[in-house]
């Protein structure tokens, strides 16, 4: 056996332990996706799907072609937020994503189930396989941005997305509780180990604005999201307040009607990467 030169590209030894595996999955032949952005969180219940949805709407309003891959297989919420309840259809080329009222393309496990309220009780490898299918079997067409709404934590599905999809960057969503820094660092360190840049931190449920005087009320404490972003050198940071009107829009499937621009800075930064 010849001496290792550490140059895997010119090496013919296929079983070398030093060779790095490439787990990337090819796009569907009828898809052309320019940028893939993952939206992640260290824990559940912080509003990750809301941030994904609002980012998609803001990008679409700027004239971009946008899609959402709902990778939260056991807890999908993207179709309901956009008011999409029809089942996915396909042909011998692949699966057609649904389109929202403004033209955002989405795919979710709910669109493949007979009853969208039935639980998905699958093990990790099966969940990961579905995410790969959403990438290479869905006919996305031309997209400027595909946003991937991931389940919380650092388990099988986030690992599959990071390894299998050409992710350009991730947005971490968190809340103001005192454990925020530790939880953010888990997601941050996973991305760094996978050589994927963290492009933004969003602190959701940061405050409630008094409807009479506009004073900010910090129900969960003021939080240290901004300080965490600065400490970790995350280039973009935004805060979302608690807004009952947004919850109502999500419940009614009308998230595309929201009017705030709290995520404008994050979206502007994503346009530059």
CSV table of C-alpha atoms in Angstrom, one decimal:
chain,number,residue,atom,x,y,z
A,1,UNK,CA,0.0,0.0,0.0
A,2,UNK,CA,1.4,3.4,-1.0
A,3,UNK,CA,2.1,6.1,1.7
A,4,UNK,CA,-0.8,8.4,2.5
A,5,UNK,CA,-0.3,12.0,1.2
A,6,UNK,CA,-3.6,13.2,2.9
A,7,UNK,CA,-4.9,14.2,-0.6
A,8,UNK,CA,-8.1,12.1,-0.8
A,9,UNK,CA,-9.0,13.5,-4.2
A,10,UNK,CA,-6.1,11.8,-6.0
A,11,UNK,CA,-6.2,8.6,-3.9
A,12,UNK,CA,-7.4,5.3,-5.4
A,13,UNK,CA,-7.8,3.6,-2.1
A,14,UNK,CA,-11.6,3.3,-1.6
A,15,UNK,CA,-11.5,1.7,1.8
A,16,UNK,CA,-9.1,4.1,3.5
A,17,UNK,CA,-10.3,5.1,7.0
A,18,UNK,CA,-9.0,8.6,6.5
A,19,UNK,CA,-11.3,9.3,3.5
A,20,UNK,CA,-14.1,11.6,4.3
A,21,UNK,CA,-17.6,10.4,3.4
A,22,UNK,CA,-19.8,12.6,1.3
A,23,UNK,CA,-23.4,12.0,2.2
A,24,UNK,CA,-24.8,14.8,-0.1
A,25,UNK,CA,-28.0,13.7,-1.9
A,26,UNK,CA,-28.6,14.9,-5.5
A,27,UNK,CA,-31.3,17.4,-6.2
A,28,UNK,CA,-34.3,16.3,-8.2
A,29,UNK,CA,-33.4,16.6,-11.9
A,30,UNK,CA,-36.3,19.0,-12.3
A,31,UNK,CA,-35.3,21.3,-9.4
A,32,UNK,CA,-32.9,24.2,-9.4
A,33,UNK,CA,-32.4,25.5,-5.8
A,34,UNK,CA,-29.9,28.3,-5.3
A,35,UNK,CA,-29.8,28.6,-1.5
A,36,UNK,CA,-30.7,26.3,1.4
A,37,UNK,CA,-31.2,27.9,4.8
A,38,UNK,CA,-31.9,25.7,7.9
A,39,UNK,CA,-34.0,27.0,10.8
A,40,UNK,CA,-33.1,25.2,14.0
A,41,UNK,CA,-33.6,25.3,17.8
A,42,UNK,CA,-31.9,23.7,20.7
A,43,UNK,CA,-35.3,22.9,22.3
A,44,UNK,CA,-39.0,22.7,21.3
A,45,UNK,CA,-41.7,25.3,21.7
A,46,UNK,CA,-39.7,28.4,20.8
A,47,UNK,CA,-41.5,29.4,17.6
A,48,UNK,CA,-39.2,27.9,15.0
A,49,UNK,CA,-41.9,27.2,12.5
A,50,UNK,CA,-43.2,30.8,13.0
A,51,UNK,CA,-39.8,32.2,12.2
A,52,UNK,CA,-39.5,30.0,9.1
A,53,UNK,CA,-42.9,31.1,7.9
A,54,UNK,CA,-42.3,34.8,8.4
A,55,UNK,CA,-38.9,34.6,6.8
A,56,UNK,CA,-40.4,32.9,3.7
A,57,UNK,CA,-43.1,35.5,3.4
A,58,UNK,CA,-40.7,38.4,3.7
A,59,UNK,CA,-38.4,36.8,1.1
A,60,UNK,CA,-41.3,36.2,-1.2
A,61,UNK,CA,-42.4,39.9,-0.8
A,62,UNK,CA,-39.0,40.9,-2.1
A,63,UNK,CA,-39.6,39.0,-5.3
A,64,UNK,CA,-37.7,35.8,-4.6
A,65,UNK,CA,-39.0,32.3,-5.4
A,66,UNK,CA,-39.3,30.6,-2.0
A,67,UNK,CA,-40.0,27.1,-0.8
A,68,UNK,CA,-40.3,25.5,2.7
A,69,UNK,CA,-39.3,21.9,3.4
A,70,UNK,CA,-41.0,20.9,6.6
A,71,UNK,CA,-38.4,18.5,8.1
A,72,UNK,CA,-40.2,18.4,11.5
A,73,UNK,CA,-41.8,15.0,10.5
A,74,UNK,CA,-43.3,14.2,13.9
A,75,UNK,CA,-44.6,17.7,14.6
A,76,UNK,CA,-45.4,19.4,11.3
A,77,UNK,CA,-47.1,22.7,11.5
A,78,UNK,CA,-46.2,24.5,8.3
A,79,UNK,CA,-49.3,23.5,6.2
A,80,UNK,CA,-51.7,24.7,8.9
A,81,UNK,CA,-49.9,28.0,9.3
A,82,UNK,CA,-50.4,28.6,5.6
A,83,UNK,CA,-53.8,27.2,5.4
A,84,UNK,CA,-52.8,24.3,3.1
A,85,UNK,CA,-54.7,21.0,3.6
A,86,UNK,CA,-54.8,19.3,0.2
A,87,UNK,CA,-52.8,16.1,-0.4
A,88,UNK,CA,-49.6,16.0,-2.4
A,89,UNK,CA,-49.8,14.6,-5.9
A,90,UNK,CA,-47.1,13.5,-8.3
A,91,UNK,CA,-46.1,11.7,-11.5
A,92,UNK,CA,-43.2,9.6,-12.7
A,93,UNK,CA,-40.9,12.6,-12.3
A,94,UNK,CA,-41.6,13.2,-8.6
A,95,UNK,CA,-43.9,14.8,-6.1
A,96,UNK,CA,-45.5,18.2,-6.6
A,97,UNK,CA,-45.2,20.6,-3.7
A,98,UNK,CA,-48.3,22.6,-2.7
A,99,UNK,CA,-48.4,26.4,-3.3
A,100,UNK,CA,-49.7,28.9,-0.9
A,101,UNK,CA,-51.9,31.8,-1.9
A,102,UNK,CA,-48.9,34.0,-2.6
A,103,UNK,CA,-46.9,31.3,-4.4
A,104,UNK,CA,-44.6,29.9,-1.7
A,105,UNK,CA,-44.0,26.1,-2.3
A,106,UNK,CA,-44.2,23.8,0.6
A,107,UNK,CA,-43.9,20.1,1.3
A,108,UNK,CA,-44.8,18.4,4.6
A,109,UNK,CA,-45.6,14.9,5.9
A,110,UNK,CA,-49.1,16.1,6.6
A,111,UNK,CA,-49.7,16.3,2.8
A,112,UNK,CA,-48.9,12.6,2.5
A,113,UNK,CA,-51.1,11.3,5.3
A,114,UNK,CA,-54.7,10.2,4.9
A,115,UNK,CA,-55.5,12.0,8.2
A,116,UNK,CA,-53.3,15.0,9.0
A,117,UNK,CA,-54.1,14.6,12.7
A,118,UNK,CA,-52.8,11.1,13.0
A,119,UNK,CA,-49.4,10.8,14.8
A,120,UNK,CA,-46.2,9.8,12.9
A,121,UNK,CA,-44.7,7.1,15.1
A,122,UNK,CA,-41.4,6.3,13.2
A,123,UNK,CA,-37.9,5.7,14.2
A,124,UNK,CA,-35.0,8.0,13.4
A,125,UNK,CA,-33.7,6.3,10.2
A,126,UNK,CA,-37.2,6.4,8.7
A,127,UNK,CA,-37.6,10.1,9.5
A,128,UNK,CA,-34.3,10.9,8.0
A,129,UNK,CA,-35.2,8.9,4.9
A,130,UNK,CA,-38.4,11.0,4.4
A,131,UNK,CA,-36.3,14.2,4.6
A,132,UNK,CA,-34.0,13.0,1.9
A,133,UNK,CA,-37.1,12.2,-0.2
A,134,UNK,CA,-38.4,15.7,0.3
A,135,UNK,CA,-35.2,16.9,-1.2
A,136,UNK,CA,-34.6,14.7,-4.2
A,137,UNK,CA,-38.1,13.5,-5.1
A,138,UNK,CA,-40.0,16.8,-4.8
A,139,UNK,CA,-40.3,18.8,-8.0
A,140,UNK,CA,-39.3,22.2,-6.5
A,141,UNK,CA,-38.7,23.8,-9.9
A,142,UNK,CA,-36.6,27.0,-9.7
A,143,UNK,CA,-36.1,28.4,-6.2
A,144,UNK,CA,-34.0,31.3,-4.9
A,145,UNK,CA,-34.4,30.1,-1.3
A,146,UNK,CA,-35.4,26.8,0.3
A,147,UNK,CA,-36.1,27.1,4.0
A,148,UNK,CA,-35.8,23.9,6.0
A,149,UNK,CA,-37.9,23.9,9.2
A,150,UNK,CA,-36.2,21.3,11.4
A,151,UNK,CA,-37.2,19.5,14.5
A,152,UNK,CA,-35.7,20.7,17.8
A,153,UNK,CA,-32.4,19.3,19.1
A,154,UNK,CA,-29.4,17.7,17.5
A,155,UNK,CA,-30.8,14.3,16.6
A,156,UNK,CA,-31.1,12.2,13.4
A,157,UNK,CA,-33.1,14.7,11.3
A,158,UNK,CA,-30.9,17.8,11.8
A,159,UNK,CA,-27.8,15.6,11.2
A,160,UNK,CA,-29.4,14.3,8.0
A,161,UNK,CA,-30.1,17.8,6.8
A,162,UNK,CA,-26.6,19.0,7.5
A,163,UNK,CA,-25.0,16.0,5.8
A,164,UNK,CA,-27.3,15.4,2.9
A,165,UNK,CA,-28.4,18.9,1.8
A,166,UNK,CA,-26.1,21.8,0.6
A,167,UNK,CA,-27.0,24.0,3.5
A,168,UNK,CA,-25.7,27.6,3.1
A,169,UNK,CA,-26.3,28.7,6.6
A,170,UNK,CA,-28.6,28.2,9.6
A,171,UNK,CA,-30.8,30.5,11.7
A,172,UNK,CA,-31.1,29.6,15.4
A,173,UNK,CA,-34.4,30.3,17.2
A,174,UNK,CA,-34.5,30.6,20.9
A,175,UNK,CA,-36.5,32.2,23.8
A,176,UNK,CA,-35.5,34.5,26.7
A,177,UNK,CA,-35.3,31.8,29.5
A,178,UNK,CA,-32.1,31.7,31.6
A,179,UNK,CA,-30.9,28.5,29.9
A,180,UNK,CA,-30.9,30.2,26.5
A,181,UNK,CA,-27.1,30.5,26.2
A,182,UNK,CA,-26.5,26.8,26.9
A,183,UNK,CA,-29.2,25.7,24.5
A,184,UNK,CA,-28.1,28.0,21.7
A,185,UNK,CA,-24.5,26.8,22.1
A,186,UNK,CA,-25.6,23.2,21.5
A,187,UNK,CA,-27.2,24.1,18.1
A,188,UNK,CA,-24.3,26.4,17.4
A,189,UNK,CA,-21.6,23.8,18.1
A,190,UNK,CA,-23.4,21.2,16.0
A,191,UNK,CA,-23.4,23.6,13.0
A,192,UNK,CA,-19.7,24.4,13.5
A,193,UNK,CA,-18.8,20.7,13.7
A,194,UNK,CA,-20.6,20.3,10.3
A,195,UNK,CA,-18.8,23.3,8.9
A,196,UNK,CA,-22.1,25.2,8.3
A,197,UNK,CA,-22.2,28.9,9.2
A,198,UNK,CA,-24.7,30.3,11.7
A,199,UNK,CA,-26.0,33.4,10.0
A,200,UNK,CA,-28.6,34.6,12.5
A,201,UNK,CA,-30.0,34.3,16.0
A,202,UNK,CA,-33.7,35.1,16.6
A,203,UNK,CA,-35.1,35.5,20.2
A,204,UNK,CA,-38.8,34.8,20.1
A,205,UNK,CA,-41.3,35.8,22.8
A,206,UNK,CA,-38.9,38.5,23.9
A,207,UNK,CA,-41.6,40.8,25.3
A,208,UNK,CA,-45.2,41.9,25.2
A,209,UNK,CA,-46.0,45.4,24.1
A,210,UNK,CA,-48.7,47.1,26.2
A,211,UNK,CA,-51.6,47.9,23.9
A,212,UNK,CA,-52.3,51.2,25.7
A,213,UNK,CA,-48.8,52.8,26.1
A,214,UNK,CA,-46.5,50.6,24.1
A,215,UNK,CA,-44.3,49.8,27.1
A,216,UNK,CA,-42.3,46.5,26.7
A,217,UNK,CA,-43.3,43.9,29.4
A,218,UNK,CA,-40.7,41.1,29.7
A,219,UNK,CA,-42.8,38.2,30.8
A,220,UNK,CA,-40.0,35.7,30.7
A,221,UNK,CA,-37.2,38.1,31.7
A,222,UNK,CA,-35.3,40.3,29.4
A,223,UNK,CA,-33.1,37.5,28.2
A,224,UNK,CA,-29.5,37.7,26.9
A,225,UNK,CA,-30.1,36.7,23.2
A,226,UNK,CA,-28.2,39.8,21.9
A,227,UNK,CA,-25.3,39.2,24.2
A,228,UNK,CA,-25.2,35.5,23.2
A,229,UNK,CA,-25.1,36.5,19.5
A,230,UNK,CA,-22.3,38.9,20.1
A,231,UNK,CA,-20.3,36.4,22.1
A,232,UNK,CA,-20.7,33.7,19.5
A,233,UNK,CA,-20.0,36.2,16.7
A,234,UNK,CA,-23.3,35.5,15.0
A,235,UNK,CA,-23.7,38.3,12.4
A,236,UNK,CA,-27.4,38.9,12.6
A,237,UNK,CA,-29.8,39.2,15.5
A,238,UNK,CA,-33.6,39.9,15.8
A,239,UNK,CA,-36.2,39.8,18.5
A,240,UNK,CA,-39.8,38.9,18.1
A,241,UNK,CA,-42.5,40.0,20.6
A,242,UNK,CA,-45.5,38.1,21.8
A,243,UNK,CA,-48.3,39.1,19.4
A,244,UNK,CA,-51.8,37.7,19.8
A,245,UNK,CA,-52.7,38.8,16.3
A,246,UNK,CA,-49.9,36.6,14.9
A,247,UNK,CA,-51.2,33.5,16.9
A,248,UNK,CA,-54.6,34.2,15.4
A,249,UNK,CA,-53.3,34.4,11.9
A,250,UNK,CA,-51.4,31.1,12.3
A,251,UNK,CA,-54.6,29.4,13.7
A,252,UNK,CA,-56.5,30.7,10.7
A,253,UNK,CA,-53.9,29.7,8.2
A,254,UNK,CA,-53.3,33.3,7.1
A,255,UNK,CA,-49.6,33.9,8.1
A,256,UNK,CA,-49.1,35.5,4.7
A,257,UNK,CA,-51.2,38.5,6.0
A,258,UNK,CA,-48.8,39.5,8.8
A,259,UNK,CA,-47.6,43.0,8.7
A,260,UNK,CA,-44.6,43.3,11.1
A,261,UNK,CA,-41.0,43.5,9.9
A,262,UNK,CA,-39.1,42.3,13.0
A,263,UNK,CA,-37.1,39.8,10.9
A,264,UNK,CA,-36.1,42.3,8.2
A,265,UNK,CA,-32.5,42.5,9.3
A,266,UNK,CA,-32.1,38.7,9.3
A,267,UNK,CA,-33.6,38.5,5.8
A,268,UNK,CA,-31.4,41.3,4.5
A,269,UNK,CA,-28.3,39.5,5.8
A,270,UNK,CA,-29.5,36.2,4.2
A,271,UNK,CA,-29.6,38.0,0.9
A,272,UNK,CA,-25.9,38.6,1.2
A,273,UNK,CA,-24.6,35.1,1.8
